[in-house]
Amino acid sequence: MILTSLSLYLYRLPLDRFLPVGKQRIDHRTGLVLQAKAQAEGEESEQLIEIAPLSGFDIDQQPLSGFSRESLEEVQQALVALLPKLQNQPIDYLLEQAEASPYPSMAFGLSLLHAKLSGKLESVRPVTATVPLIYQPVDAPKTELIANIASLDSCVRSVKVKVAQTSVEDELSLIYGILGQRPDLKLRLDANRGFSLEQALDFAACLPLESIEYIEEPCQHPQDNQTLYRAIPLPYALDESLNEPDYQFMMHEGLTALIIKPMLLGSIEKLQRLIDEAHSHGVRCILSSSLEASLGINDLAHLAAILTPDEIPGLDTLAAFSQDLIVPSGKPQCLKLHQLKLVASTQQD
């Protein structure tokens, strides 16, 4: 299969409400859409993928910290330079370029494009079950949060709760409030390295441990996670740690899961190697979004069915988006390709 044309588009989607990125908040999401056409034996295939590093600035114009190391501008420039080199190449060249790219979001996008052109994502039914994300928006009343909990489908078994965001008292009240309405739920807590060891110990000591699946990155210093677990047997998961440039999987006491954000980590092949190693130590692997728009979320749902078929991915992040992107998810508006800004194209006018 030979790549016959490629086009790169830029999108910017405002959010209806602020979305948490660690302890920061964003009010819009920007990213790129790469369109590729390829031919094999006279038949043409066209696929679109989203490339959206989680970088930029928050609502206070502070740089987002702890997520993508590359900027959208860096990835855009690299792709603009790459497109002419991809023209008329076999689609396997996408994998070569994915492995060579210094930018994880670009590496993931190119490998995803190869998978889609190869028909690998079409062969699976996407994961439709969700783990709802529960947090207290700064611009919404608590009554809305209570209503959201009450409206959870009875088939929902787990929810994700942001912690280390406000006061310990408020967050414990939220946790016990959720379980007061739905005692059958299991909670996945996400601290985004928001606690000191002392704070984490105080917080964990007040938790209903039997209802907690795990807590993501509880401590500011990851080496403290094991100390926390030895004091209070609260299983923990790694998320931000995977994004460290020199991260290598190591089994530690209390480690129960890896939260894998493909847009932050790199190619599908790299993800598969990490998942295989973690699984060999009995550690769960859960695919999670990097706040992609609906195009990216749809692809992650397909990819989760391939890479982590026994886990429900963390993809419940579209509620705050004002519009869908290419793939409808139920929003009143869905942006199509012609409505996006064309950045570069190998097509001749």
Short mmCIF file of C-alpha atoms in Angstrom, two decimals:
data_model
loop_
_atom_site.label_atom_id
_atom_site.label_comp_id
_atom_site.label_asym_id
_atom_site.label_seq_id
_atom_site.Cartn_x
_atom_site.Cartn_y
_atom_site.Cartn_z
CA MET A 1 0.00 0.00 0.00
CA ILE A 2 1.49 3.33 -1.15
CA LEU A 3 0.83 6.76 0.38
CA THR A 4 -0.59 8.95 -2.39
CA SER A 5 -1.47 12.18 -0.57
CA LEU A 6 -1.25 13.68 2.89
CA SER A 7 -2.80 16.80 4.39
CA LEU A 8 -2.35 18.38 7.80
CA TYR A 9 -5.05 20.47 9.53
CA LEU A 10 -5.17 22.51 12.74
CA TYR A 11 -8.15 22.53 15.12
CA ARG A 12 -9.06 24.62 18.14
CA LEU A 13 -12.06 23.58 20.25
CA PRO A 14 -13.39 25.74 23.10
CA LEU A 15 -14.57 23.91 26.21
CA ASP A 16 -17.94 24.47 27.85
CA ARG A 17 -16.24 24.22 31.24
CA PHE A 18 -12.73 24.09 32.57
CA LEU A 19 -11.00 20.71 32.39
CA PRO A 20 -8.44 19.65 35.01
CA VAL A 21 -4.90 19.01 33.80
CA GLY A 22 -3.24 18.01 37.06
CA LYS A 23 -3.93 20.98 39.34
CA GLN A 24 -4.21 23.32 36.38
CA ARG A 25 -7.28 24.07 34.25
CA ILE A 26 -7.73 24.58 30.50
CA ASP A 27 -10.60 26.23 28.62
CA HIS A 28 -9.81 25.01 25.09
CA ARG A 29 -8.05 22.16 23.29
CA THR A 30 -5.88 22.49 20.21
CA GLY A 31 -4.36 19.84 18.01
CA LEU A 32 -3.73 18.53 14.53
CA VAL A 33 -5.61 16.22 12.17
CA LEU A 34 -3.53 14.25 9.67
CA GLN A 35 -5.35 12.95 6.61
CA ALA A 36 -3.71 10.26 4.49
CA LYS A 37 -4.75 8.48 1.33
CA ALA A 38 -3.08 5.28 0.17
CA GLN A 39 -3.52 2.93 -2.76
CA ALA A 40 -3.01 -0.78 -3.22
CA GLU A 41 -3.91 -2.64 -6.41
CA GLY A 42 -6.12 0.20 -7.62
CA GLU A 43 -8.09 0.50 -4.35
CA GLU A 44 -7.80 3.67 -2.32
CA SER A 45 -8.04 3.99 1.45
CA GLU A 46 -8.41 7.26 3.37
CA GLN A 47 -7.84 7.66 7.11
CA LEU A 48 -7.72 10.53 9.59
CA ILE A 49 -5.90 10.64 12.91
CA GLU A 50 -5.58 13.22 15.68
CA ILE A 51 -2.20 14.36 17.00
CA ALA A 52 -2.62 16.56 20.07
CA PRO A 53 0.25 16.89 22.55
CA LEU A 54 -1.04 17.90 25.97
CA SER A 55 0.91 21.13 26.22
CA GLY A 56 0.32 24.86 25.92
CA PHE A 57 -1.06 27.17 28.59
CA ASP A 58 -3.72 27.00 31.28
CA ILE A 59 -6.46 29.55 32.04
CA ASP A 60 -3.94 31.66 33.98
CA GLN A 61 -1.52 31.66 31.03
CA GLN A 62 0.89 29.38 32.86
CA PRO A 63 2.62 26.58 30.89
CA LEU A 64 1.04 23.16 31.40
CA SER A 65 3.41 21.16 33.56
CA GLY A 66 4.04 17.42 33.74
CA PHE A 67 2.47 16.23 30.51
CA SER A 68 3.74 16.46 26.90
CA ARG A 69 7.31 17.64 26.70
CA GLU A 70 6.85 18.75 23.09
CA SER A 71 4.79 21.73 21.98
CA LEU A 72 2.11 21.68 19.32
CA GLU A 73 4.24 24.08 17.24
CA GLU A 74 7.23 21.68 17.33
CA VAL A 75 5.10 18.75 16.20
CA GLN A 76 3.42 20.82 13.50
CA GLN A 77 6.77 21.94 12.07
CA ALA A 78 8.11 18.37 12.12
CA LEU A 79 5.05 17.05 10.30
CA VAL A 80 5.11 19.82 7.69
CA ALA A 81 8.71 18.84 6.93
CA LEU A 82 7.88 15.13 6.90
CA LEU A 83 4.81 15.09 4.62
CA PRO A 84 6.70 15.45 1.30
CA LYS A 85 9.04 12.62 2.36
CA LEU A 86 6.06 10.34 3.04
CA GLN A 87 4.55 10.95 -0.39
CA ASN A 88 4.72 7.85 -2.64
CA GLN A 89 6.28 5.73 0.14
CA PRO A 90 4.93 2.36 1.36
CA ILE A 91 2.83 2.76 4.49
CA ASP A 92 5.45 0.82 6.51
CA TYR A 93 7.57 3.96 6.19
CA LEU A 94 5.18 5.49 8.73
CA LEU A 95 6.46 3.00 11.32
CA GLU A 96 10.09 3.89 10.56
CA GLN A 97 9.32 7.56 11.04
CA ALA A 98 7.34 6.84 14.22
CA GLU A 99 10.32 5.09 15.79
CA ALA A 100 12.66 7.87 14.66
CA SER A 101 10.55 10.77 15.95
CA PRO A 102 11.70 12.51 19.16
CA TYR A 103 8.10 13.57 19.84
CA PRO A 104 5.85 10.94 21.51
CA SER A 105 2.61 12.44 20.17
CA MET A 106 3.94 12.33 16.61
CA ALA A 107 5.30 8.79 17.06
CA PHE A 108 1.94 7.61 18.36
CA GLY A 109 0.05 9.38 15.58
CA LEU A 110 2.14 7.94 12.76
CA SER A 111 1.92 4.40 14.16
CA LEU A 112 -1.83 4.84 14.64
CA LEU A 113 -2.18 6.01 11.04
CA HIS A 114 -0.34 2.88 9.89
CA ALA A 115 -2.66 0.69 11.97
CA LYS A 116 -5.75 2.37 10.53
CA LEU A 117 -4.53 2.17 6.93
CA SER A 118 -3.72 -1.51 7.54
CA GLY A 119 -7.29 -2.11 8.71
CA LYS A 120 -6.21 -3.24 12.18
CA LEU A 121 -8.61 -0.96 14.05
CA GLU A 122 -11.57 -1.91 11.86
CA SER A 123 -11.22 -5.54 12.89
CA VAL A 124 -12.25 -4.90 16.51
CA ARG A 125 -15.35 -3.57 18.19
CA PRO A 126 -14.45 -0.45 20.20
CA VAL A 127 -14.76 -0.52 23.98
CA THR A 128 -17.99 1.29 24.86
CA ALA A 129 -17.97 0.84 28.65
CA THR A 130 -16.62 3.86 30.50
CA VAL A 131 -15.19 4.80 33.86
CA PRO A 132 -16.88 8.16 34.49
CA LEU A 133 -14.65 11.02 35.61
CA ILE A 134 -15.97 12.82 38.68
CA TYR A 135 -14.57 16.15 39.81
CA GLN A 136 -15.95 19.39 41.20
CA PRO A 137 -15.76 22.05 38.45
CA VAL A 138 -14.84 25.43 39.89
CA ASP A 139 -17.59 27.03 37.80
CA ALA A 140 -20.43 24.63 38.71
CA PRO A 141 -22.59 24.23 41.85
CA LYS A 142 -22.28 21.15 44.05
CA THR A 143 -25.90 20.30 43.27
CA GLU A 144 -24.79 19.57 39.71
CA LEU A 145 -22.14 17.17 40.97
CA ILE A 146 -24.71 15.37 43.13
CA ALA A 147 -27.04 15.11 40.14
CA ASN A 148 -24.23 13.67 38.01
CA ILE A 149 -23.58 10.95 40.58
CA ALA A 150 -27.28 10.14 40.81
CA SER A 151 -27.50 9.87 37.01
CA LEU A 152 -24.74 7.26 36.70
CA ASP A 153 -25.95 4.18 34.85
CA SER A 154 -26.55 1.18 37.09
CA CYS A 155 -24.07 -0.84 35.00
CA VAL A 156 -21.21 1.51 35.97
CA ARG A 157 -18.98 -0.30 38.42
CA SER A 158 -16.02 2.10 38.75
CA VAL A 159 -15.57 5.87 38.71
CA LYS A 160 -12.47 8.04 38.64
CA VAL A 161 -12.23 10.81 41.23
CA LYS A 162 -9.74 13.68 41.15
CA VAL A 163 -8.11 14.28 44.55
CA ALA A 164 -5.32 16.50 45.92
CA GLN A 165 -7.12 19.37 44.22
CA THR A 166 -8.89 21.16 47.08
CA SER A 167 -9.04 20.48 50.83
CA VAL A 168 -8.76 16.97 52.27
CA GLU A 169 -12.06 17.54 54.10
CA ASP A 170 -13.92 18.43 50.90
CA GLU A 171 -12.45 15.52 48.98
CA LEU A 172 -13.23 12.98 51.69
CA SER A 173 -16.75 14.41 51.79
CA LEU A 174 -16.98 13.89 48.03
CA ILE A 175 -15.74 10.29 48.28
CA TYR A 176 -18.12 9.36 51.07
CA GLY A 177 -20.91 11.23 49.28
CA ILE A 178 -20.40 9.15 46.13
CA LEU A 179 -20.42 5.92 48.12
CA GLY A 180 -23.43 7.11 50.10
CA GLN A 181 -25.40 7.24 46.85
CA ARG A 182 -23.70 4.26 45.18
CA PRO A 183 -22.10 1.96 47.78
CA ASP A 184 -21.50 -0.65 45.07
CA LEU A 185 -18.96 1.54 43.24
CA LYS A 186 -15.20 1.11 43.26
CA LEU A 187 -13.20 4.32 43.11
CA ARG A 188 -10.08 5.04 41.11
CA LEU A 189 -8.49 8.07 42.78
CA ASP A 190 -6.13 10.34 40.86
CA ALA A 191 -3.81 12.58 42.88
CA ASN A 192 -1.48 13.71 40.06
CA ARG A 193 1.44 13.74 42.56
CA GLY A 194 -0.48 16.27 44.62
CA PHE A 195 0.31 15.03 48.16
CA SER A 196 3.41 15.15 50.29
CA LEU A 197 4.04 11.82 52.01
CA GLU A 198 2.60 13.20 55.25
CA GLN A 199 -0.52 14.48 53.49
CA ALA A 200 -0.94 11.18 51.64
CA LEU A 201 -0.72 9.24 54.90
CA ASP A 202 -3.33 11.48 56.56
CA PHE A 203 -5.62 11.23 53.54
CA ALA A 204 -5.26 7.46 53.08
CA ALA A 205 -5.91 6.84 56.78
CA CYS A 206 -9.42 8.27 56.34
CA LEU A 207 -10.33 6.34 53.19
CA PRO A 208 -12.76 3.41 52.97
CA LEU A 209 -10.02 1.15 51.60
CA GLU A 210 -12.40 -1.64 50.63
CA SER A 211 -13.99 0.71 48.08
CA ILE A 212 -10.75 2.01 46.53
CA GLU A 213 -9.31 0.22 43.49
CA TYR A 214 -6.13 2.28 43.55
CA ILE A 215 -4.78 5.82 43.76
CA GLU A 216 -2.81 7.26 40.84
CA GLU A 217 0.52 8.90 41.67
CA PRO A 218 -0.33 9.78 45.30
CA CYS A 219 3.00 11.37 46.28
CA GLN A 220 4.98 14.33 45.00
CA HIS A 221 8.07 12.13 45.12
CA PRO A 222 7.30 8.73 43.50
CA GLN A 223 9.75 6.92 45.76
CA ASP A 224 7.39 7.74 48.66
CA ASN A 225 4.58 5.64 47.13
CA GLN A 226 6.07 2.44 48.53
CA THR A 227 6.42 4.01 51.98
CA LEU A 228 2.76 4.99 51.84
CA TYR A 229 1.75 1.46 50.82
CA ARG A 230 3.76 -0.13 53.63
CA ALA A 231 2.05 2.11 56.16
CA ILE A 232 -1.46 1.85 54.70
CA PRO A 233 -2.17 -0.92 52.15
CA LEU A 234 -3.63 1.37 49.50
CA PRO A 235 -2.66 0.06 46.03
CA TYR A 236 -1.26 2.70 43.73
CA ALA A 237 -0.93 3.26 39.98
CA LEU A 238 1.68 5.10 37.95
CA ASP A 239 0.77 7.75 35.40
CA GLU A 240 3.10 10.78 35.26
CA SER A 241 6.06 8.51 36.05
CA LEU A 242 5.65 6.79 32.68
CA ASN A 243 6.22 10.16 31.01
CA GLU A 244 9.74 10.56 32.42
CA PRO A 245 12.30 10.40 29.58
CA ASP A 246 14.29 7.62 31.28
CA TYR A 247 11.33 5.59 32.59
CA GLN A 248 11.87 1.84 32.64
CA PHE A 249 9.30 -0.52 34.15
CA MET A 250 10.26 -1.85 37.57
CA MET A 251 8.03 -3.84 39.87
CA HIS A 252 7.52 -2.28 43.30
CA GLU A 253 5.51 -3.25 46.35
CA GLY A 254 1.96 -1.92 46.08
CA LEU A 255 2.12 -1.14 42.35
CA THR A 256 -1.13 -2.42 40.85
CA ALA A 257 -1.64 -0.55 37.55
CA LEU A 258 -0.09 1.58 34.83
CA ILE A 259 -2.20 4.40 33.40
CA ILE A 260 -1.09 4.55 29.80
CA LYS A 261 -1.68 7.76 27.82
CA PRO A 262 -0.58 6.92 24.26
CA MET A 263 -0.36 10.56 23.15
CA LEU A 264 2.26 11.13 25.86
CA LEU A 265 4.23 7.91 25.51
CA GLY A 266 4.84 7.12 21.83
CA SER A 267 4.27 4.47 19.20
CA ILE A 268 1.85 1.58 19.48
CA GLU A 269 4.80 -0.79 19.37
CA LYS A 270 6.35 0.94 22.40
CA LEU A 271 3.02 0.73 24.22
CA GLN A 272 2.74 -2.99 23.47
CA ARG A 273 6.22 -3.66 24.87
CA LEU A 274 5.39 -1.79 28.08
CA ILE A 275 2.05 -3.59 28.47
CA ASP A 276 3.64 -7.01 27.93
CA GLU A 277 6.29 -6.34 30.58
CA ALA A 278 3.79 -4.99 33.11
CA HIS A 279 1.41 -7.90 32.56
CA SER A 280 4.27 -10.35 33.13
CA HIS A 281 4.46 -8.94 36.69
CA GLY A 282 0.69 -9.03 37.23
CA VAL A 283 0.30 -5.25 36.86
CA ARG A 284 -2.85 -3.98 35.16
CA CYS A 285 -2.59 -1.62 32.19
CA ILE A 286 -5.34 0.92 31.53
CA LEU A 287 -5.41 3.12 28.46
CA SER A 288 -6.36 6.70 29.21
CA SER A 289 -6.99 9.85 27.23
CA SER A 290 -4.84 12.96 27.10
CA LEU A 291 -7.99 15.06 26.67
CA GLU A 292 -8.20 14.36 22.95
CA ALA A 293 -11.22 15.43 20.93
CA SER A 294 -13.77 12.88 19.70
CA LEU A 295 -11.61 11.68 16.77
CA GLY A 296 -8.80 10.70 19.11
CA ILE A 297 -11.12 9.25 21.74
CA ASN A 298 -12.80 7.03 19.15
CA ASP A 299 -9.44 5.65 18.03
CA LEU A 300 -8.37 5.05 21.64
CA ALA A 301 -11.56 3.04 22.22
CA HIS A 302 -10.61 0.79 19.29
CA LEU A 303 -7.00 0.58 20.41
CA ALA A 304 -7.99 -0.36 23.97
CA ALA A 305 -9.94 -3.32 22.59
CA ILE A 306 -6.71 -4.56 20.99
CA LEU A 307 -4.07 -3.72 23.61
CA THR A 308 -6.02 -4.02 26.88
CA PRO A 309 -9.18 -6.01 26.09
CA ASP A 310 -9.81 -6.94 29.74
CA GLU A 311 -9.77 -3.37 31.06
CA ILE A 312 -12.19 -0.46 30.75
CA PRO A 313 -10.17 2.52 29.47
CA GLY A 314 -10.28 6.01 30.96
CA LEU A 315 -11.88 7.92 28.09
CA ASP A 316 -14.67 9.85 29.80
CA THR A 317 -13.29 13.32 29.00
CA LEU A 318 -15.54 14.61 26.20
CA ALA A 319 -18.30 16.09 28.38
CA ALA A 320 -16.61 19.49 28.57
CA PHE A 321 -16.05 19.79 24.80
CA SER A 322 -18.32 22.24 23.00
CA GLN A 323 -18.04 20.41 19.66
CA ASP A 324 -17.06 17.06 18.22
CA LEU A 325 -14.19 16.59 15.79
CA ILE A 326 -14.83 14.50 12.65
CA VAL A 327 -16.40 11.63 14.64
CA PRO A 328 -19.81 12.42 16.19
CA SER A 329 -20.26 11.66 19.89
CA GLY A 330 -23.62 13.40 20.35
CA LYS A 331 -22.61 17.07 20.45
CA PRO A 332 -24.88 19.58 18.66
CA GLN A 333 -21.99 20.41 16.31
CA CYS A 334 -19.33 18.22 14.71
CA LEU A 335 -16.48 19.91 12.89
CA LYS A 336 -15.63 18.39 9.52
CA LEU A 337 -12.34 18.49 7.71
CA HIS A 338 -13.23 21.44 5.46
CA GLN A 339 -13.93 23.55 8.56
CA LEU A 340 -10.40 23.15 9.89
CA LYS A 341 -7.37 25.24 8.99
CA LEU A 342 -5.23 23.55 6.31
CA VAL A 343 -1.58 23.74 7.39
CA ALA A 344 0.17 21.66 4.70
CA SER A 345 -0.69 19.27 1.89
CA THR A 346 1.13 17.14 -0.68
CA GLN A 347 -1.85 17.36 -3.05
CA GLN A 348 -1.33 19.41 -6.17
CA ASP A 349 -3.87 22.19 -6.85
#
